[in-house]
Amino acid sequence: AAEGNEWSSRVIAVLRAFLDYVAANPVAARACLVESLTVGGPAIDRYEKAMRELAPFFAQGRELDSGAEELGDMVVGSLVSLVHQRLLRGEASRIPSLLPTAVILATAPYLGEKKATELAVDL
């Protein structure tokens, strides 16, 4: 469906921009995605607010599939965890190469594994 193509194109663009930004700004990204969780209080509140604000973007895919309401939260959590691990390992420069995996992770719950994999092949 054209609507699915439009949504998946936006997802790919957002993921590419996010991964490129993290790779280009590893110190800031680590402070936001890793260290903020150890500080507590307001830092955790801001982190959780940011995660909640991202979920609806991915959850727009629910219009394409009647998946669980929490899928957007699960997608965001999985994507952040993927980046978090690379930051912890000091592998920020390799983060952009996660794009195909991130696209599959973000779109498969809504489009199915086959279509999500097709989207990621040409990246």
Tab-separated table of C-alpha atoms in Angstrom:
chain	number	residue	atom	x	y	z
A	1	ALA	CA	0.000	0.000	0.000
A	2	ALA	CA	1.150	3.528	-0.734
A	3	GLU	CA	0.512	4.494	2.889
A	4	GLY	CA	2.853	1.736	4.052
A	5	ASN	CA	5.545	2.896	1.640
A	6	GLU	CA	5.242	6.471	2.876
A	7	TRP	CA	5.450	5.414	6.521
A	8	SER	CA	8.378	3.050	5.946
A	9	SER	CA	10.239	5.745	3.983
A	10	ARG	CA	9.831	8.133	6.927
A	11	VAL	CA	11.003	5.430	9.357
A	12	ILE	CA	14.126	4.791	7.274
A	13	ALA	CA	14.905	8.528	7.083
A	14	VAL	CA	14.443	9.004	10.838
A	15	LEU	CA	16.543	5.969	11.706
A	16	ARG	CA	19.321	7.012	9.326
A	17	ALA	CA	19.381	10.531	10.816
A	18	PHE	CA	19.347	9.184	14.377
A	19	LEU	CA	22.150	6.660	13.811
A	20	ASP	CA	24.283	9.195	11.929
A	21	TYR	CA	23.765	11.777	14.684
A	22	VAL	CA	24.764	9.319	17.406
A	23	ALA	CA	27.878	8.298	15.473
A	24	ALA	CA	28.857	11.934	14.917
A	25	ASN	CA	28.163	12.909	18.548
A	26	PRO	CA	29.135	9.884	20.642
A	27	VAL	CA	29.897	11.831	23.833
A	28	ALA	CA	26.503	13.570	23.844
A	29	ALA	CA	24.735	10.366	22.821
A	30	ARG	CA	26.396	8.405	25.598
A	31	ALA	CA	25.455	11.103	28.124
A	32	CYS	CA	21.822	10.952	27.002
A	33	LEU	CA	21.365	7.235	26.345
A	34	VAL	CA	23.740	5.652	28.856
A	35	GLU	CA	24.864	7.950	31.636
A	36	SER	CA	21.499	9.648	32.206
A	37	LEU	CA	20.132	6.337	33.470
A	38	THR	CA	22.685	6.253	36.279
A	39	VAL	CA	22.113	9.825	37.459
A	40	GLY	CA	18.515	9.352	38.551
A	41	GLY	CA	15.804	11.914	39.212
A	42	PRO	CA	15.175	14.528	36.518
A	43	ALA	CA	17.613	12.927	34.055
A	44	ILE	CA	15.649	9.677	34.073
A	45	ASP	CA	12.402	11.607	33.787
A	46	ARG	CA	13.704	13.395	30.657
A	47	TYR	CA	14.963	10.112	29.206
A	48	GLU	CA	11.600	8.405	29.754
A	49	LYS	CA	9.733	11.403	28.316
A	50	ALA	CA	11.889	11.289	25.175
A	51	MET	CA	11.227	7.566	24.768
A	52	ARG	CA	7.458	8.097	25.181
A	53	GLU	CA	7.543	10.855	22.565
A	54	LEU	CA	9.272	8.608	20.020
A	55	ALA	CA	6.916	5.657	20.371
A	56	PRO	CA	3.923	7.221	18.560
A	57	PHE	CA	6.049	7.815	15.461
A	58	PHE	CA	6.725	4.104	15.135
A	59	ALA	CA	3.261	3.183	16.334
A	60	GLN	CA	1.821	4.923	13.258
A	61	GLY	CA	2.522	1.559	11.676
A	62	ARG	CA	-0.458	0.219	13.631
A	63	GLU	CA	-2.609	1.746	10.906
A	64	LEU	CA	-1.039	-0.864	8.606
A	65	ASP	CA	-1.480	-3.760	11.029
A	66	SER	CA	-3.660	-4.027	14.098
A	67	GLY	CA	-0.723	-4.993	16.312
A	68	ALA	CA	-0.540	-4.453	20.033
A	69	GLU	CA	-0.749	-0.891	21.266
A	70	GLU	CA	2.587	-1.277	23.049
A	71	LEU	CA	4.525	-2.085	19.866
A	72	GLY	CA	5.744	1.507	19.530
A	73	ASP	CA	7.217	1.374	23.040
A	74	MET	CA	8.831	-1.988	22.314
A	75	VAL	CA	10.325	-0.768	19.035
A	76	VAL	CA	11.830	2.330	20.659
A	77	GLY	CA	13.196	0.296	23.570
A	78	SER	CA	14.800	-2.204	21.212
A	79	LEU	CA	16.348	0.477	19.012
A	80	VAL	CA	17.751	2.391	21.968
A	81	SER	CA	19.119	-0.832	23.449
A	82	LEU	CA	20.881	-1.639	20.181
A	83	VAL	CA	22.562	1.792	20.118
A	84	HIS	CA	23.209	1.700	23.865
A	85	GLN	CA	25.243	-1.495	23.507
A	86	ARG	CA	27.408	-0.034	20.742
A	87	LEU	CA	28.057	3.093	22.809
A	88	LEU	CA	29.062	0.994	25.807
A	89	ARG	CA	31.508	-0.940	23.636
A	90	GLY	CA	33.039	2.257	22.257
A	91	GLU	CA	31.799	1.393	18.769
A	92	ALA	CA	30.066	4.676	17.907
A	93	SER	CA	31.664	4.821	14.468
A	94	ARG	CA	29.961	1.520	13.577
A	95	ILE	CA	26.482	2.686	14.597
A	96	PRO	CA	25.383	3.808	11.083
A	97	SER	CA	25.944	0.236	9.877
A	98	LEU	CA	23.052	-0.784	12.153
A	99	LEU	CA	20.568	0.828	9.747
A	100	PRO	CA	19.368	-2.389	8.052
A	101	THR	CA	18.902	-4.104	11.431
A	102	ALA	CA	17.151	-1.040	12.841
A	103	VAL	CA	14.797	-0.857	9.851
A	104	ILE	CA	13.836	-4.501	10.258
A	105	LEU	CA	13.390	-4.049	13.989
A	106	ALA	CA	11.181	-0.968	13.534
A	107	THR	CA	9.024	-2.143	10.636
A	108	ALA	CA	8.658	-5.922	11.010
A	109	PRO	CA	6.063	-5.754	13.793
A	110	TYR	CA	3.808	-3.783	11.436
A	111	LEU	CA	4.719	-4.912	7.925
A	112	GLY	CA	5.836	-8.460	8.588
A	113	GLU	CA	9.316	-9.912	8.464
A	114	LYS	CA	9.394	-10.423	4.692
A	115	LYS	CA	8.481	-6.828	3.775
A	116	ALA	CA	10.760	-5.413	6.511
A	117	THR	CA	13.685	-7.465	5.203
A	118	GLU	CA	12.975	-6.287	1.653
A	119	LEU	CA	13.150	-2.674	2.870
A	120	ALA	CA	16.504	-3.303	4.545
A	121	VAL	CA	18.169	-5.139	1.651
A	122	ASP	CA	18.983	-2.026	-0.371
A	123	LEU	CA	20.317	-0.019	2.549
